[in-house]
Amino acid sequence: MLPQTEAMTQAWPAPAKLNLFLRVLGRRPDGYHELQTLFQILDWGDELRITVNDSGEITRCCDSNIIGAVIPESSDICIRAAKLLQARCSVTNGAHISLKKNIPVAAGLGGGSSDAATVLVALNKLWCCGLSQQQLARAGIELGADVPVFVLGHSAWAQGRGEKLQPVMLGAGHYLLIFPAFGISTAEVFEYAGLKRDSLPLEMTATRMRPGRNDCAAAALELYPELARIMQDLRAWGRPYMSGTGSTIFLRFDSRKPAINAASKLKCRYNVRAVGGIDRSPLLDRLSAGG
Ligand code: C5P
C-alpha cells in the first residue's frame, strides 16, 4: 500500500442534520424508543481527513479541544466505527483519522453519528471492503440510531429507531440554528419520566414535509428551563423548533436573505448559524469523486 499523507487526502464531509419533526410512538423491548422523524440533511458540518496505512492501528488527532480532552479514544465514535468495520471485514490495514469538529456536541444535530457514518463510508472504500450501503447502514445502527441516515446520504422519512428510511425530496431549505450554551444528553431526555411516548404515526404525505411537533421538546424544556426562555425570545422571528433531543433550536425561512438578516440581529445574544437544507449529502459526491 502506498503511504499517504494528510495533505494528499481531500476532506470527507460529515454533514449535520435537523429533525424537522420527531414523534415518539412508544418504548421498545430493547429499551430504545420507536420513533417517526423527518431528517433534513444540512449543507454544513464536520470534516474528516483519513489516511490508511499498514500498521493495523486506528489512530486519531483532531483540532478540537472538546473531543481530544473529553472523549477518551475508547469511546470516540470515529475510532469505534473504524474498529467495527476493521473487525467485520477482517481488515489488517490501519487508519489515521483527523477530525475538524464544527458541529457542537450534544446539540441534536447528529454530529457524532455523521462522523461515524463518514468513517464507515470512507474506510469501506479506502480499505476496499466492498460492503453495500445497506450493510454499512446495518453496521452503523450498532454505533448510533442516527448513523444509517448519514450512510444513506439523503434527507429521509424515518421510523423504527431511525433506521427504516425512505429518501424524500424536501427541496432547498433555509434555517437559522441557535446553539444554547449547553448540550443535552439524548439518553437523559429519553429516560425522562415525563416524556410523551404515545404519539400516533403520521402518514407520509407531501403536506408533512415541513417542520412540526417534536415530542422530546416538552421534556427538554422541563429539564432545561433556559431552553423555554430562548424559545420564547425567538418567537419574534418565527416559530422555533427543537432538533432531536436538543439543545439546538431552529427557525425555518422561505429564502436565505431573511435567515441571514435574523442571524445578524441575533448574533449578539446567541451563538447562531444560517445554513441550507439539502436533499443529497456531500458525502455521496465525495465518494464518487474517489481518492
Ligand atoms: O443511538 P444513540 O447513541 O443516538 O442513542 C442514545 C440514547 O438515546 C440511547 O442509549 C437510548 O437511551 C436513547 N434512544 C432511544 N430511542 C431511540 C434513540 C435513542 O431511547 N430511538
Short mmCIF file of C-alpha atoms and ligand atoms in Angstrom, two decimals:
data_model
loop_
_atom_site.label_atom_id
_atom_site.label_comp_id
_atom_site.label_asym_id
_atom_site.label_seq_id
_atom_site.Cartn_x
_atom_site.Cartn_y
_atom_site.Cartn_z
CA MET A 1 0.00 0.00 0.00
CA LEU A 2 1.33 3.44 -0.93
CA PRO A 3 1.91 5.71 2.08
CA GLN A 4 -0.43 8.71 2.08
CA THR A 5 0.00 12.00 3.86
CA GLU A 6 -2.87 14.10 5.21
CA ALA A 7 -2.06 16.85 2.71
CA MET A 8 -2.63 14.31 -0.10
CA THR A 9 -6.12 13.47 1.06
CA GLN A 10 -9.20 15.52 0.31
CA ALA A 11 -11.52 16.04 3.25
CA TRP A 12 -14.51 13.72 3.70
CA PRO A 13 -17.63 15.73 4.67
CA ALA A 14 -19.83 14.78 7.64
CA PRO A 15 -22.93 16.99 7.35
CA ALA A 16 -25.25 17.89 10.23
CA LYS A 17 -28.98 17.05 10.21
CA LEU A 18 -32.15 18.51 11.62
CA ASN A 19 -35.17 16.55 12.79
CA LEU A 20 -37.91 18.66 11.21
CA PHE A 21 -40.38 16.81 13.42
CA LEU A 22 -39.96 13.99 15.92
CA ARG A 23 -42.71 11.73 17.22
CA VAL A 24 -42.16 9.16 19.97
CA LEU A 25 -44.53 6.27 19.26
CA GLY A 26 -43.62 4.03 22.18
CA ARG A 27 -40.91 2.22 24.11
CA ARG A 28 -39.41 -0.93 22.63
CA PRO A 29 -38.47 -4.12 24.47
CA ASP A 30 -34.78 -3.34 23.78
CA GLY A 31 -35.08 -0.08 25.81
CA TYR A 32 -34.96 2.16 22.75
CA HIS A 33 -37.94 4.18 21.56
CA GLU A 34 -39.97 3.68 18.42
CA LEU A 35 -39.71 6.98 16.53
CA GLN A 36 -41.03 8.70 13.47
CA THR A 37 -38.99 11.62 12.20
CA LEU A 38 -38.14 13.69 9.16
CA PHE A 39 -34.39 14.05 8.67
CA GLN A 40 -33.20 17.14 6.81
CA ILE A 41 -29.55 16.99 5.73
CA LEU A 42 -27.70 20.33 6.03
CA ASP A 43 -25.03 21.91 3.84
CA TRP A 44 -22.76 22.40 6.86
CA GLY A 45 -20.92 20.00 9.14
CA ASP A 46 -17.65 18.42 10.22
CA GLU A 47 -14.72 17.39 8.03
CA LEU A 48 -12.55 14.32 8.29
CA ARG A 49 -9.22 13.51 6.72
CA ILE A 50 -8.45 9.84 6.66
CA THR A 51 -5.19 8.21 5.69
CA VAL A 52 -4.80 4.47 5.54
CA ASN A 53 -1.62 2.61 6.45
CA ASP A 54 -0.43 -0.93 7.05
CA SER A 55 0.03 -0.60 10.85
CA GLY A 56 -3.27 -2.25 11.70
CA GLU A 57 -3.77 0.55 14.27
CA ILE A 58 -6.61 3.09 14.33
CA THR A 59 -5.29 6.45 15.50
CA ARG A 60 -6.77 9.93 15.67
CA CYS A 61 -5.95 13.54 16.00
CA CYS A 62 -8.28 16.50 15.96
CA ASP A 63 -8.14 20.26 16.11
CA SER A 64 -10.92 20.45 18.65
CA ASN A 65 -10.19 20.69 22.37
CA ILE A 66 -13.61 19.22 23.10
CA ILE A 67 -13.03 15.84 21.51
CA GLY A 68 -9.38 15.40 22.46
CA ALA A 69 -9.85 16.49 26.07
CA VAL A 70 -13.23 15.00 26.95
CA ILE A 71 -13.71 11.88 24.87
CA PRO A 72 -11.23 9.06 25.50
CA GLU A 73 -10.12 7.10 22.44
CA SER A 74 -12.02 4.02 23.60
CA SER A 75 -15.38 5.83 23.38
CA ASP A 76 -14.60 8.08 20.37
CA ILE A 77 -17.30 7.14 17.86
CA CYS A 78 -14.89 7.61 14.89
CA ILE A 79 -12.44 5.11 16.36
CA ARG A 80 -15.30 2.74 17.23
CA ALA A 81 -16.64 2.97 13.66
CA ALA A 82 -13.24 2.20 12.15
CA LYS A 83 -12.67 -0.74 14.53
CA LEU A 84 -16.14 -2.11 13.82
CA LEU A 85 -15.50 -2.14 10.07
CA GLN A 86 -11.97 -3.49 10.55
CA ALA A 87 -13.30 -6.43 12.58
CA ARG A 88 -16.37 -7.03 10.36
CA CYS A 89 -14.26 -7.24 7.20
CA SER A 90 -11.09 -8.79 8.74
CA VAL A 91 -9.03 -5.80 7.59
CA THR A 92 -5.34 -5.92 8.50
CA ASN A 93 -4.63 -2.30 7.48
CA GLY A 94 -4.88 0.66 9.84
CA ALA A 95 -6.07 4.25 9.51
CA HIS A 96 -5.35 7.69 10.90
CA ILE A 97 -8.41 9.92 11.34
CA SER A 98 -8.22 13.66 11.68
CA LEU A 99 -11.45 15.44 12.61
CA LYS A 100 -12.31 19.11 12.15
CA LYS A 101 -15.23 19.49 14.55
CA ASN A 102 -17.68 22.24 13.63
CA ILE A 103 -20.95 20.67 14.83
CA PRO A 104 -21.46 21.23 18.57
CA VAL A 105 -21.53 18.10 20.74
CA ALA A 106 -24.87 17.02 22.32
CA ALA A 107 -26.70 19.51 20.11
CA GLY A 108 -29.30 17.26 18.42
CA LEU A 109 -27.61 17.74 15.05
CA GLY A 110 -26.21 14.22 14.68
CA GLY A 111 -22.57 15.33 14.70
CA GLY A 112 -21.04 12.19 16.21
CA SER A 113 -23.30 9.92 14.15
CA SER A 114 -22.38 11.74 10.96
CA ASP A 115 -18.66 11.48 11.77
CA ALA A 116 -19.11 7.72 12.34
CA ALA A 117 -21.04 7.31 9.07
CA THR A 118 -18.33 9.15 7.16
CA VAL A 119 -15.65 6.91 8.69
CA LEU A 120 -17.63 3.79 7.68
CA VAL A 121 -18.26 5.02 4.11
CA ALA A 122 -14.71 6.32 3.57
CA LEU A 123 -12.90 3.29 5.01
CA ASN A 124 -15.21 0.88 3.17
CA LYS A 125 -13.80 2.49 0.04
CA LEU A 126 -10.18 3.06 1.15
CA TRP A 127 -9.80 -0.43 2.60
CA CYS A 128 -11.69 -1.96 -0.36
CA CYS A 129 -14.10 -3.76 2.00
CA GLY A 130 -16.84 -3.94 -0.62
CA LEU A 131 -19.80 -3.65 1.79
CA SER A 132 -23.04 -2.38 0.27
CA GLN A 133 -24.70 0.81 1.51
CA GLN A 134 -27.30 -1.35 3.27
CA GLN A 135 -24.63 -3.42 5.00
CA LEU A 136 -22.88 -0.24 6.14
CA ALA A 137 -26.17 1.20 7.45
CA ARG A 138 -26.82 -2.03 9.37
CA ALA A 139 -23.34 -1.82 10.90
CA GLY A 140 -23.96 1.88 11.62
CA ILE A 141 -27.05 1.31 13.78
CA GLU A 142 -24.79 -0.55 16.24
CA LEU A 143 -22.96 2.77 16.76
CA GLY A 144 -25.96 5.10 16.98
CA ALA A 145 -29.57 5.46 15.86
CA ASP A 146 -28.74 8.39 13.57
CA VAL A 147 -25.84 6.73 11.74
CA PRO A 148 -27.91 4.98 9.00
CA VAL A 149 -29.40 8.22 7.58
CA PHE A 150 -25.91 9.64 7.11
CA VAL A 151 -24.75 6.43 5.41
CA LEU A 152 -27.79 6.69 3.12
CA GLY A 153 -26.75 10.30 2.45
CA HIS A 154 -30.20 11.69 1.78
CA SER A 155 -32.91 13.61 3.61
CA ALA A 156 -35.36 10.94 4.71
CA TRP A 157 -38.58 9.98 6.43
CA ALA A 158 -37.58 7.58 9.21
CA GLN A 159 -39.19 5.07 11.54
CA GLY A 160 -38.03 2.40 13.99
CA ARG A 161 -35.01 3.61 15.98
CA GLY A 162 -34.31 5.81 12.96
CA GLU A 163 -33.07 3.06 10.62
CA LYS A 164 -36.18 2.42 8.47
CA LEU A 165 -35.52 5.12 5.91
CA GLN A 166 -37.33 6.44 2.88
CA PRO A 167 -35.45 9.14 0.96
CA VAL A 168 -37.51 12.31 0.42
CA MET A 169 -37.15 15.44 -1.67
CA LEU A 170 -37.56 18.44 0.62
CA GLY A 171 -36.12 20.98 -1.83
CA ALA A 172 -33.87 23.84 -0.79
CA GLY A 173 -34.49 24.93 2.82
CA HIS A 174 -33.18 27.90 4.79
CA TYR A 175 -32.63 27.59 8.50
CA LEU A 176 -31.21 29.59 11.34
CA LEU A 177 -29.62 27.39 14.00
CA ILE A 178 -29.46 28.75 17.55
CA PHE A 179 -27.00 26.96 19.79
CA PRO A 180 -27.70 27.29 23.55
CA ALA A 181 -24.60 27.43 25.73
CA PHE A 182 -25.20 23.86 26.96
CA GLY A 183 -25.58 20.43 25.37
CA ILE A 184 -28.27 17.86 26.20
CA SER A 185 -27.71 14.14 26.66
CA THR A 186 -30.02 12.15 24.34
CA ALA A 187 -30.29 9.37 26.92
CA GLU A 188 -31.37 11.86 29.63
CA VAL A 189 -34.33 13.06 27.54
CA PHE A 190 -35.40 9.55 26.51
CA GLU A 191 -35.20 8.36 30.13
CA TYR A 192 -37.22 11.32 31.46
CA ALA A 193 -40.41 10.05 33.14
CA GLY A 194 -42.50 12.91 31.73
CA LEU A 195 -41.57 12.20 28.06
CA LYS A 196 -44.63 11.84 25.83
CA ARG A 197 -44.36 8.35 24.37
CA ASP A 198 -47.78 7.73 22.84
CA SER A 199 -47.93 9.67 19.58
CA LEU A 200 -49.72 8.07 16.68
CA PRO A 201 -47.70 7.56 13.49
CA LEU A 202 -48.31 10.01 10.66
CA GLU A 203 -48.91 9.01 7.09
CA MET A 204 -46.12 10.10 4.79
CA THR A 205 -47.76 12.76 2.61
CA ALA A 206 -46.47 15.83 0.76
CA THR A 207 -48.00 18.17 3.36
CA ARG A 208 -45.92 16.56 6.14
CA MET A 209 -42.61 17.53 4.54
CA ARG A 210 -42.04 20.51 6.81
CA PRO A 211 -41.21 21.31 10.45
CA GLY A 212 -43.71 20.06 13.02
CA ARG A 213 -44.05 18.89 16.60
CA ASN A 214 -41.10 17.42 18.45
CA ASP A 215 -42.27 15.15 21.30
CA CYS A 216 -38.89 15.47 23.02
CA ALA A 217 -39.14 19.27 23.25
CA ALA A 218 -41.53 19.38 26.24
CA ALA A 219 -39.22 17.02 28.20
CA ALA A 220 -36.11 19.04 27.26
CA LEU A 221 -37.83 22.29 28.27
CA GLU A 222 -38.74 20.84 31.67
CA LEU A 223 -35.20 19.55 32.19
CA TYR A 224 -33.59 22.77 30.90
CA PRO A 225 -35.86 25.78 31.66
CA GLU A 226 -33.34 28.08 29.92
CA LEU A 227 -34.49 26.49 26.63
CA ALA A 228 -38.04 27.72 27.23
CA ARG A 229 -36.73 31.26 27.70
CA ILE A 230 -34.72 31.08 24.45
CA MET A 231 -37.71 29.71 22.52
CA GLN A 232 -39.94 32.46 23.86
CA ASP A 233 -37.36 35.06 22.84
CA LEU A 234 -37.17 33.62 19.30
CA ARG A 235 -40.92 33.78 18.69
CA ALA A 236 -40.45 37.33 17.40
CA TRP A 237 -38.64 35.77 14.40
CA GLY A 238 -40.92 32.88 13.57
CA ARG A 239 -41.89 29.54 15.06
CA PRO A 240 -38.93 27.96 16.86
CA TYR A 241 -38.44 24.18 16.75
CA MET A 242 -36.00 21.91 18.56
CA SER A 243 -33.88 19.36 16.68
CA GLY A 244 -33.63 15.82 18.07
CA THR A 245 -33.37 15.86 21.86
CA GLY A 246 -31.81 19.36 21.74
CA SER A 247 -30.18 21.56 22.54
CA THR A 248 -30.25 23.23 19.09
CA ILE A 249 -33.29 25.36 18.27
CA PHE A 250 -34.03 26.25 14.64
CA LEU A 251 -36.15 28.67 12.65
CA ARG A 252 -37.15 27.99 9.05
CA PHE A 253 -37.21 30.74 6.40
CA ASP A 254 -38.51 30.80 2.84
CA SER A 255 -35.29 32.26 1.47
CA ARG A 256 -31.70 32.84 2.52
CA LYS A 257 -31.90 36.62 2.98
CA PRO A 258 -34.26 36.72 6.00
CA ALA A 259 -32.26 33.89 7.60
CA ILE A 260 -29.05 35.94 7.26
CA ASN A 261 -30.87 39.05 8.49
CA ALA A 262 -32.13 37.22 11.60
CA ALA A 263 -28.62 35.81 12.17
CA SER A 264 -27.06 39.27 12.13
CA LYS A 265 -29.66 40.59 14.61
CA LEU A 266 -29.45 37.60 16.98
CA LYS A 267 -25.70 37.01 16.98
CA CYS A 268 -25.06 39.49 19.80
CA ARG A 269 -27.25 37.36 22.10
CA TYR A 270 -26.75 33.82 20.83
CA ASN A 271 -24.33 31.60 19.01
CA VAL A 272 -26.14 31.27 15.66
CA ARG A 273 -25.52 29.95 12.13
CA ALA A 274 -27.57 30.31 8.95
CA VAL A 275 -27.47 27.05 6.97
CA GLY A 276 -29.10 25.48 3.94
CA GLY A 277 -31.16 22.30 3.81
CA ILE A 278 -30.07 19.91 1.05
CA ASP A 279 -31.50 16.57 -0.03
CA ARG A 280 -28.26 14.85 -1.09
CA SER A 281 -25.33 14.61 1.31
CA PRO A 282 -21.95 15.90 0.04
CA LEU A 283 -20.56 12.57 1.31
CA LEU A 284 -22.08 10.85 -1.74
CA ASP A 285 -20.34 13.30 -4.09
CA ARG A 286 -17.03 12.82 -2.25
CA LEU A 287 -17.48 9.06 -2.56
CA SER A 288 -17.97 9.21 -6.31
CA ALA A 289 -15.07 11.66 -6.69
CA GLY A 290 -12.72 8.92 -5.42
CA GLY A 291 -9.27 9.43 -3.82
O1 C5P B 1 -28.34 5.60 19.44
P1 C5P B 1 -27.89 6.80 20.19
O2 C5P B 1 -26.49 6.65 20.73
O3 C5P B 1 -28.06 8.08 19.46
O4 C5P B 1 -28.85 6.88 21.43
C1 C5P B 1 -28.51 7.49 22.66
C2 C5P B 1 -29.53 7.07 23.70
O5 C5P B 1 -30.80 7.63 23.38
C3 C5P B 1 -29.76 5.58 23.78
O6 C5P B 1 -28.92 4.98 24.70
C4 C5P B 1 -31.19 5.50 24.23
O7 C5P B 1 -31.21 5.67 25.63
C5 C5P B 1 -31.83 6.72 23.64
N1 C5P B 1 -32.58 6.44 22.39
C6 C5P B 1 -33.83 5.84 22.48
N2 C5P B 1 -34.54 5.57 21.33
C7 C5P B 1 -34.04 5.91 20.12
C8 C5P B 1 -32.78 6.53 20.00
C9 C5P B 1 -32.07 6.78 21.17
O8 C5P B 1 -34.31 5.54 23.58
N3 C5P B 1 -34.75 5.64 19.00
#
